[in-house]
One Martini backbone bead per residue (centre of mass of N, CA, C, O) as a GRO file, in nm:
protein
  346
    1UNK     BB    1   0.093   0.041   0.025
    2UNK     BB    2   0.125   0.395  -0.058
    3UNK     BB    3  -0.052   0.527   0.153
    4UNK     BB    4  -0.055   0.716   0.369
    5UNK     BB    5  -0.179   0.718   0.709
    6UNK     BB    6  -0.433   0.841   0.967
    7UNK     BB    7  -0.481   0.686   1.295
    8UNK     BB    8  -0.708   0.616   1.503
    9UNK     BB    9  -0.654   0.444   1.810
   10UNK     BB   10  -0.902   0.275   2.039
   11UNK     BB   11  -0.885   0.186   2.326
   12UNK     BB   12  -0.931   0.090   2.640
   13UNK     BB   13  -0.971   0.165   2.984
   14UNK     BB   14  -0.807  -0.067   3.128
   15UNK     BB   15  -0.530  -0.043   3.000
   16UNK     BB   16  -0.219  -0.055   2.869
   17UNK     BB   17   0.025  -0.038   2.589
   18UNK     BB   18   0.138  -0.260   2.710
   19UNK     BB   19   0.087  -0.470   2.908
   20UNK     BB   20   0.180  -0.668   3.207
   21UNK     BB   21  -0.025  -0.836   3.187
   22UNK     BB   22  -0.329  -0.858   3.149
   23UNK     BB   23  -0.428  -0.809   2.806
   24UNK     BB   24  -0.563  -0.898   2.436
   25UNK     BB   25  -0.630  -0.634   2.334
   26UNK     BB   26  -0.373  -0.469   2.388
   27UNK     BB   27  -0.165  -0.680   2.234
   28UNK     BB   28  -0.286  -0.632   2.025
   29UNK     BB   29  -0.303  -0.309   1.984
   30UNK     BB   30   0.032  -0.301   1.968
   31UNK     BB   31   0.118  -0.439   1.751
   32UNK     BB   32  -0.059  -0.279   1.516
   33UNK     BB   33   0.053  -0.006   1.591
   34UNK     BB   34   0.371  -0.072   1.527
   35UNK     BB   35   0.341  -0.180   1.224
   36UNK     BB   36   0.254   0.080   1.097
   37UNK     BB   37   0.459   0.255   1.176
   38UNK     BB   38   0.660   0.102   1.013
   39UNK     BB   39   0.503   0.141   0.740
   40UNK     BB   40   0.444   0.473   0.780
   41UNK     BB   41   0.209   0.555   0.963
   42UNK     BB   42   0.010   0.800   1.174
   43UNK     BB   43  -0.033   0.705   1.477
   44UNK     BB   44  -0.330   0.758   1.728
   45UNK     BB   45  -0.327   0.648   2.094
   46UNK     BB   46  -0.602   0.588   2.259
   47UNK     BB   47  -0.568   0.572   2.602
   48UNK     BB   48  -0.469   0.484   2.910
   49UNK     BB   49  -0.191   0.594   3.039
   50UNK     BB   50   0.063   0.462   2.947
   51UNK     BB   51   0.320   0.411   2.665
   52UNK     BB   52   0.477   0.145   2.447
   53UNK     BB   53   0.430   0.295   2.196
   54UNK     BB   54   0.502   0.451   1.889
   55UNK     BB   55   0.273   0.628   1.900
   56UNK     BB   56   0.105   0.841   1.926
   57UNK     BB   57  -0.031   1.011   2.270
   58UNK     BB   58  -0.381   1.013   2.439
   59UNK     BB   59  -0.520   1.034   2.693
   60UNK     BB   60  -0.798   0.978   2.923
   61UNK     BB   61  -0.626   0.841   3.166
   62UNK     BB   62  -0.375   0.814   3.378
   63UNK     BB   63  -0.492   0.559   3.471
   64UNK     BB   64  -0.578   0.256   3.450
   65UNK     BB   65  -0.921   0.074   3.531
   66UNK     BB   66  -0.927  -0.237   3.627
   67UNK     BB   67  -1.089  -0.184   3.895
   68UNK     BB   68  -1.344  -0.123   3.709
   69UNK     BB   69  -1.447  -0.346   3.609
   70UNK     BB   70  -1.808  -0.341   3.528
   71UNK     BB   71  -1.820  -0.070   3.477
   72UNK     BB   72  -1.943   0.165   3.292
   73UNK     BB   73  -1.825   0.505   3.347
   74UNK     BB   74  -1.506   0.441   3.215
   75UNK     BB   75  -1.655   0.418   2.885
   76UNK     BB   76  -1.782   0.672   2.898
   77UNK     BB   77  -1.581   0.852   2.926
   78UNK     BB   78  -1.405   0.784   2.731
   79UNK     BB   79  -1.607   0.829   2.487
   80UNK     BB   80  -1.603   1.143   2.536
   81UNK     BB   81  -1.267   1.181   2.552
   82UNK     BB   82  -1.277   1.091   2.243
   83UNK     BB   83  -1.460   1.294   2.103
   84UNK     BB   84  -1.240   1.536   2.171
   85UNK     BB   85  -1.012   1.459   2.053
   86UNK     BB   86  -1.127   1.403   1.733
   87UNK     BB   87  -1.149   1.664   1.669
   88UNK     BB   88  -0.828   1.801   1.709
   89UNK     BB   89  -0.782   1.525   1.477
   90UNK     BB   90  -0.626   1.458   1.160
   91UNK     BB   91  -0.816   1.187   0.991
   92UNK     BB   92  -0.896   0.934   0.787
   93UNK     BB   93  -0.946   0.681   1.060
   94UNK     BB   94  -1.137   0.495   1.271
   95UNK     BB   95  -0.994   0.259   1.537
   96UNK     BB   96  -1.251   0.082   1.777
   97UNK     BB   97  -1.201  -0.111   2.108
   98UNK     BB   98  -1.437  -0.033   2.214
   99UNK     BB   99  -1.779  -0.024   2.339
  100UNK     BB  100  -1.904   0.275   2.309
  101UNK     BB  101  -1.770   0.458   2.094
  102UNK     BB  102  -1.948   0.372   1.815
  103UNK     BB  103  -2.184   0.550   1.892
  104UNK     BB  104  -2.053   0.786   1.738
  105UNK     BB  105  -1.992   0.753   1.465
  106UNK     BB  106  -2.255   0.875   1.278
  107UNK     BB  107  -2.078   1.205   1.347
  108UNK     BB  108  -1.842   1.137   1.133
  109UNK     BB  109  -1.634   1.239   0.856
  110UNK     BB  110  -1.489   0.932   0.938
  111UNK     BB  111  -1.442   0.583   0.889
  112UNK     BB  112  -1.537   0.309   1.148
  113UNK     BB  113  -1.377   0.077   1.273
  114UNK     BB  114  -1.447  -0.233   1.440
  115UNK     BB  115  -1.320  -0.453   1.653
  116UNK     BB  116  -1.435  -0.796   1.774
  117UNK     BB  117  -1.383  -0.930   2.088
  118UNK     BB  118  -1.634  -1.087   2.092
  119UNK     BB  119  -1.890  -1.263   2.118
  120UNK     BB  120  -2.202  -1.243   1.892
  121UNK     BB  121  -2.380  -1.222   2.150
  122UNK     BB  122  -2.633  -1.113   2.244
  123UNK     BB  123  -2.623  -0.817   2.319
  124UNK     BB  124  -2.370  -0.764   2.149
  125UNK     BB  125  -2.479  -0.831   1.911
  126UNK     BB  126  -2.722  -0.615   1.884
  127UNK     BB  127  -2.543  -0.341   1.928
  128UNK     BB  128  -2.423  -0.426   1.629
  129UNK     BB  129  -2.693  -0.417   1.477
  130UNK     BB  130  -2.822  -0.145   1.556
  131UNK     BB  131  -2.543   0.040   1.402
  132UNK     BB  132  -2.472  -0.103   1.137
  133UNK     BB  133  -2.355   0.116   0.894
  134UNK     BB  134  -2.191   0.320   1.098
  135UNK     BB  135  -1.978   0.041   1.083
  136UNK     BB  136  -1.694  -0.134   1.018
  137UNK     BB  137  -1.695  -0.486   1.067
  138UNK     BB  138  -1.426  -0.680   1.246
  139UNK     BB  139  -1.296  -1.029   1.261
  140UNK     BB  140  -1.087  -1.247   1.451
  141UNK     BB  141  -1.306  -1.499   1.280
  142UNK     BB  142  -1.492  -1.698   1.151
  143UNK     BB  143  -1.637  -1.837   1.389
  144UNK     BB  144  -1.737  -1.527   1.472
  145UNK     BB  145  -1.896  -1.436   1.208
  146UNK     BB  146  -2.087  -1.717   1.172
  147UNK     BB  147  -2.293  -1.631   1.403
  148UNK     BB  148  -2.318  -1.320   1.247
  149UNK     BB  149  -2.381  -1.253   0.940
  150UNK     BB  150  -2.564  -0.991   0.950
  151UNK     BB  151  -2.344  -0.812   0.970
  152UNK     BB  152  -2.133  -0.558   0.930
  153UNK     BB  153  -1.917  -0.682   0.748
  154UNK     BB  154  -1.596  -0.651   0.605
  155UNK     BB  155  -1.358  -0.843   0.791
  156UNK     BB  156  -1.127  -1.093   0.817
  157UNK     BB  157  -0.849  -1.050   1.121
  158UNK     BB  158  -0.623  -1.172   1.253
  159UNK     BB  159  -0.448  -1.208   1.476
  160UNK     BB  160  -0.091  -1.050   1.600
  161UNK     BB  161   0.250  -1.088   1.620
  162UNK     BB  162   0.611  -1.093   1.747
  163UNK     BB  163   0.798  -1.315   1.702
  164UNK     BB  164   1.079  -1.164   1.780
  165UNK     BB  165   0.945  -1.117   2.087
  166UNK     BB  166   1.007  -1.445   2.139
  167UNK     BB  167   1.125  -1.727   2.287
  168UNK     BB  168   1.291  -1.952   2.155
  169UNK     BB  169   1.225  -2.293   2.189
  170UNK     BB  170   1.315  -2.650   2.174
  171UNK     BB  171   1.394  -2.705   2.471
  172UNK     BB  172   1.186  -2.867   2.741
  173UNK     BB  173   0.986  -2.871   2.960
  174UNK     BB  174   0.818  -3.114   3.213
  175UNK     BB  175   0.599  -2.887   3.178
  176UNK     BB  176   0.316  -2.737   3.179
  177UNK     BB  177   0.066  -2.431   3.083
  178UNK     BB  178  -0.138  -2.205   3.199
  179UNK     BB  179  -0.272  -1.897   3.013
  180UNK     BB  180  -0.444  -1.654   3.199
  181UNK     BB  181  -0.780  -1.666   3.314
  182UNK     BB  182  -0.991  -1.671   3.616
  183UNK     BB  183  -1.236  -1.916   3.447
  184UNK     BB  184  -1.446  -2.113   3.344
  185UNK     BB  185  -1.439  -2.071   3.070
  186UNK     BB  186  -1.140  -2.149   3.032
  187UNK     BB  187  -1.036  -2.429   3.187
  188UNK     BB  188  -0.826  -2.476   3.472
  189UNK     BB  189  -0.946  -2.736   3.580
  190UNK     BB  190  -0.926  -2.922   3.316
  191UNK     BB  191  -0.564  -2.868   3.303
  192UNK     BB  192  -0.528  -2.987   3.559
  193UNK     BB  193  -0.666  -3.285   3.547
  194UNK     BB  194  -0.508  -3.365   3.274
  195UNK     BB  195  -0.223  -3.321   3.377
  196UNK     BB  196  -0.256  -3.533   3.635
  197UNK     BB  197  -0.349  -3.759   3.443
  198UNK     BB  198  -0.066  -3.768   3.288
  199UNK     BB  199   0.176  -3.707   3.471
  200UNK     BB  200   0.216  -3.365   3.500
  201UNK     BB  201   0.321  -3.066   3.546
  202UNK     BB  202   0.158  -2.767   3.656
  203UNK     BB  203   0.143  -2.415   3.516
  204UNK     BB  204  -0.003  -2.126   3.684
  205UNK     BB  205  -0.096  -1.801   3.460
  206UNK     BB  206  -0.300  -1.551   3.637
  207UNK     BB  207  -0.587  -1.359   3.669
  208UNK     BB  208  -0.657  -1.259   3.981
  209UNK     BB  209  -0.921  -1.029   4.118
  210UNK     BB  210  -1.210  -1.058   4.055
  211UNK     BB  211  -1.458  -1.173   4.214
  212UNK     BB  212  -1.531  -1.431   4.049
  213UNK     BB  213  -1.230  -1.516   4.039
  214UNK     BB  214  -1.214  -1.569   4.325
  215UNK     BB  215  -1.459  -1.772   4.347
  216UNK     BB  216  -1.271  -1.986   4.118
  217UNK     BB  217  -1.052  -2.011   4.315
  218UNK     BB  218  -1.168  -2.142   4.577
  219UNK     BB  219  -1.317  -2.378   4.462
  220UNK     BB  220  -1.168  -2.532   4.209
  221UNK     BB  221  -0.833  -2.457   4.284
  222UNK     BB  222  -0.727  -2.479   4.545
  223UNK     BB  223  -0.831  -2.778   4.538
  224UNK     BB  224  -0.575  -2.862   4.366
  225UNK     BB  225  -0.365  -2.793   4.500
  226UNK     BB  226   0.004  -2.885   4.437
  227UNK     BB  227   0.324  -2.986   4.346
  228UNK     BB  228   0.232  -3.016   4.055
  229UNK     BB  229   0.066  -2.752   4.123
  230UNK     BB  230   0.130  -2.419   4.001
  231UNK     BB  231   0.098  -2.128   4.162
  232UNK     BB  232   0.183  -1.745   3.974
  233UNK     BB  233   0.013  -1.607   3.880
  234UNK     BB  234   0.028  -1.296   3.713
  235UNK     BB  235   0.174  -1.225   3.416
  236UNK     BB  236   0.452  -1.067   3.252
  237UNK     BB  237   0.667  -0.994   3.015
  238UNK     BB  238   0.992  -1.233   3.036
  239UNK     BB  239   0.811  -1.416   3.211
  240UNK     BB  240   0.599  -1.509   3.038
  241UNK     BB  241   0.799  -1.604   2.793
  242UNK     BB  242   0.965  -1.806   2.928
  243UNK     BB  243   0.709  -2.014   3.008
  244UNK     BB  244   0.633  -2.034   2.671
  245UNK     BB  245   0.937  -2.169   2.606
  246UNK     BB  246   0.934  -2.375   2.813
  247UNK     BB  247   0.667  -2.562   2.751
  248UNK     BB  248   0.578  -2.816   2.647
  249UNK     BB  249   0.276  -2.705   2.672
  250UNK     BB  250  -0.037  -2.538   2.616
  251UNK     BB  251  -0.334  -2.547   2.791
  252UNK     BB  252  -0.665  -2.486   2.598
  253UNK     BB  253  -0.969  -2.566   2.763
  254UNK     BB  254  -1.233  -2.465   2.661
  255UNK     BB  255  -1.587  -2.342   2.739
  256UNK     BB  256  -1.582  -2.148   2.451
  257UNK     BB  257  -1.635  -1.905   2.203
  258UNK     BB  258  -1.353  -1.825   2.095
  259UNK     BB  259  -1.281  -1.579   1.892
  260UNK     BB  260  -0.972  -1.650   1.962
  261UNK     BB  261  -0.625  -1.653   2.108
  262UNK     BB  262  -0.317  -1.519   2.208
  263UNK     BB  263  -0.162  -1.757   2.343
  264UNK     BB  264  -0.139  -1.934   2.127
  265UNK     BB  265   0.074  -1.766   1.933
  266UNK     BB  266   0.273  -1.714   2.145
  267UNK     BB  267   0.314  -2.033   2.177
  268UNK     BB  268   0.429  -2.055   1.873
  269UNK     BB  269   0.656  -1.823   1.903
  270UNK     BB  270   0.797  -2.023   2.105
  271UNK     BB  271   0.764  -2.342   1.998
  272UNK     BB  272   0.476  -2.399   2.103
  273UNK     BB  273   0.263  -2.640   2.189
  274UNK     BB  274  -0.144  -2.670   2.137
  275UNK     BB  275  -0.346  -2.779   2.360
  276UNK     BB  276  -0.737  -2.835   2.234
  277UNK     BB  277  -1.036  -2.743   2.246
  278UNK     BB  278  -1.313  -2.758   1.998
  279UNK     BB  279  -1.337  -2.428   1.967
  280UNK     BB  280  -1.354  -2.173   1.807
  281UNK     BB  281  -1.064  -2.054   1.703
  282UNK     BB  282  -0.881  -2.334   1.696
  283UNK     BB  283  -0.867  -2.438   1.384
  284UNK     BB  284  -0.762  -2.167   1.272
  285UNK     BB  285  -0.460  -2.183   1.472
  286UNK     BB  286  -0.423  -2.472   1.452
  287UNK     BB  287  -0.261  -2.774   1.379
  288UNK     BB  288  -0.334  -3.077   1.370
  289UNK     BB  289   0.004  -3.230   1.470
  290UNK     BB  290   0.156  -3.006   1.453
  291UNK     BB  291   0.105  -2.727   1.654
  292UNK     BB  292  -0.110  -2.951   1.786
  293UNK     BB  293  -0.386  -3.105   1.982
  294UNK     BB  294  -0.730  -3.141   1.905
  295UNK     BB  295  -1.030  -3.179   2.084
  296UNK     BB  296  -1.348  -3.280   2.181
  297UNK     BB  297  -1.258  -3.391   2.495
  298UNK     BB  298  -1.145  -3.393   2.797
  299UNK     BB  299  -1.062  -3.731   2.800
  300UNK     BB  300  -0.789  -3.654   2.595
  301UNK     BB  301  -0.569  -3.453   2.711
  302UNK     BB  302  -0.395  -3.683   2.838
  303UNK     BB  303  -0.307  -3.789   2.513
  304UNK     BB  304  -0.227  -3.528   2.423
  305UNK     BB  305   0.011  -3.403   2.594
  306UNK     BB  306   0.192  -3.630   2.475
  307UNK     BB  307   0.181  -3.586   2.182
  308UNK     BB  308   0.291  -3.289   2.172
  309UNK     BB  309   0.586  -3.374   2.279
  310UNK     BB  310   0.618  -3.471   1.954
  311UNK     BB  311   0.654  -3.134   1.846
  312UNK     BB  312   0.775  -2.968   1.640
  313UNK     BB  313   0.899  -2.595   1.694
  314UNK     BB  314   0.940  -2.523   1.419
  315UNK     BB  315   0.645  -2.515   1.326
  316UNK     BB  316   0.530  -2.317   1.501
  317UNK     BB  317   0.694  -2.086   1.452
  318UNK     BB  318   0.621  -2.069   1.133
  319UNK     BB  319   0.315  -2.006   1.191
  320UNK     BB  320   0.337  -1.741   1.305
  321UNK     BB  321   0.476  -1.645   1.124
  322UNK     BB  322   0.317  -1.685   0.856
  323UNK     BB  323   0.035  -1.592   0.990
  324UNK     BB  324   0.066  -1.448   1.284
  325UNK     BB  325   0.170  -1.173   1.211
  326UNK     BB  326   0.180  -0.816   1.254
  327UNK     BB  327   0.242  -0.750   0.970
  328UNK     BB  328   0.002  -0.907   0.851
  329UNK     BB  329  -0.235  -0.766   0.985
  330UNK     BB  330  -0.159  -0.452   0.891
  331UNK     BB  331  -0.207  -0.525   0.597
  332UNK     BB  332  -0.495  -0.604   0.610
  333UNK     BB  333  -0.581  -0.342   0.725
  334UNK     BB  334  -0.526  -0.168   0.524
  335UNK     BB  335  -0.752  -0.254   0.359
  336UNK     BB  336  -0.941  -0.175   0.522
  337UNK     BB  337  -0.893   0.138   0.528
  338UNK     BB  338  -0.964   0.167   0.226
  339UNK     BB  339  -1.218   0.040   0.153
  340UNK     BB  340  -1.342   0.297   0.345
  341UNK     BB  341  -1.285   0.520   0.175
  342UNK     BB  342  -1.390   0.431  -0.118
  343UNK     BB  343  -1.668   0.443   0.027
  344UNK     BB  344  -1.704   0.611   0.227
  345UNK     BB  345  -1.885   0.700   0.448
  346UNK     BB  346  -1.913   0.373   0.593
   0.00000   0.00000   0.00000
């Protein structure tokens, strides 16, 4: 693309870009954002907190909302203080990753994409039904996209990582690991038990803070915790990245249709194989026996962690970098900026 754009990228209130620990959404506008600027673009990020991306950077929260997830007035405020900045902004595209912010899109004289990080279904799926052609919504699966066929979709694109950016390692430790959030829908009492039916131990990097988060860890997880089972909290930057290089595979047993999992990439990134349920994006990520095992059942996952044991890393890294990277993410977002302008507002 020879055309240079200045983009606005709006991400949400709740974490600094790139978080520190949890936050896949922080991670993906991360790369994305760096990704433009190396090609040429000039992106200005709005987001709260510190700044560690490269482009030009407007605070709407001078520290992250994270302690407040869950009220609705700190996204209520961002999209407020979203408002008067893009007054203030010449833009040619406005991409936003915000929950509230799109409801202003049909006041702006310059074209909104909204990339949807959540299943589309219920209320949200609902109420981008509701804002019609006023955004061009990006789908970042096709699994995501084929639940709600009849929204305004305009593209599917994949999330992306910067390979370069992660500690590749072919020799791997003897222990498993899951990395996420403390919820049941994430999967992470399937991922100890599954572990412990295979005789090995897992090492556990999760975000557990809030309310819910604290219940279904004193419920599910604490008893569950022993010498082989290590609970390692929340975890972000270089340790994070050790721990997705040292592990035998990652272990994703989701219980939701997960729109995309940036932690898989992450994993494959570092030649890491991915042992995974078959829900959401995991085949769209995955490719059976060659970077992961993914599988029907929680009864066969402790038969996939021994199996993936046997799986070259260097396959992993290669799809990653291959399909995965943010210069590709970039690269196609570029597509979407374009054909945004070509047809003109909306």
């Amino acid at each position: 693309m020879s055309r240079r754009l200045r983009i606005a990228m709006i991400a949400p209130p709740w974490f600094e870009l790139p978080p520190r620990g949890y936050g896949g959404i922080e991670y993906m506008c991360s790369y994305l954002v760096d990704s433009l600027v190396d090609r040429g673009h000039h992106v200005t990020l709005v987001s709260s907190g510190e700044n560690g991306t490269k482009a030009h950077h407007v605070r709407t929260y001078d520290t992250p909302q994270w302690r407040r997830l869950g009220e609705p007035m700190p996204e209520v405020r961002h999209a407020a203080s979203v408002r008067r900045i893009l007054d203030s902004l010449d833009v040619d595209v406005v991409h936003d990753h915000s929950l509230v912010g799109p409801l202003l899109a049909a006041g702006r004289a310059v074209p909104t994409v909204v990339t949807l990080h959540e299943p589309v279904t219920g209320d949200y799926g609902e109420y981008f039904r509701l804002l019609g052609d006023t955004v061009r919504l990006v789908a970042i699966s096709e699994a995501q996209r084929a639940s709600a066929p009849e929204l305004n979709w305009c593209a599917t694109v994949h999330n992306g990582v910067d390979p370069a950016g992660f500690r590749f390692q072919r020799r791997k430790a003897d222990w498993v690991l899951f990395l996420g959030q403390c919820m049941p829908h994430k999967g992470m009492h399937t991922a100890i038990d599954a572990a412990r039916a295979a005789g090995v131990a897992i090492r556990i990097a999760a975000k557990c803070g809030e309310p819910a988060e604290i219940e279904y860890f004193e419920s599910e997880i604490r008893p569950r915790l022993d010498k082989d089972v290590e609970w390692l909290g929340e975890v972000g930057g270089e340790r994070k990245k050790a721990l997705l290089a040292d592990a035998s595979c990652l272990l994703f047993p989701i219980a939701w249709d997960e729109p995309f999992g940036m932690v898989m990439i992450e994993a494959m990134a570092s030649g890491t194989p991915v042992v995974a349920l078959d829900r959401g994006s995991v085949r769209e990520v995955v490719t059976d026996g060659l970077t992961g095992i993914v599988r029907d059942a929680a009864a066969d996952l402790p038969n996939a962690i021994r199996l993936a044991a046997q799986l070259d890393a260097d396959h992993c890294r290669k799809a990653a970098t291959d399909a995965f990277s943010s210069d590709l993410m970039a690269e196609r977002y570029e597509r979407v900026y374009e054909a945004a302008l070509e047809s003109g507002h909306r």
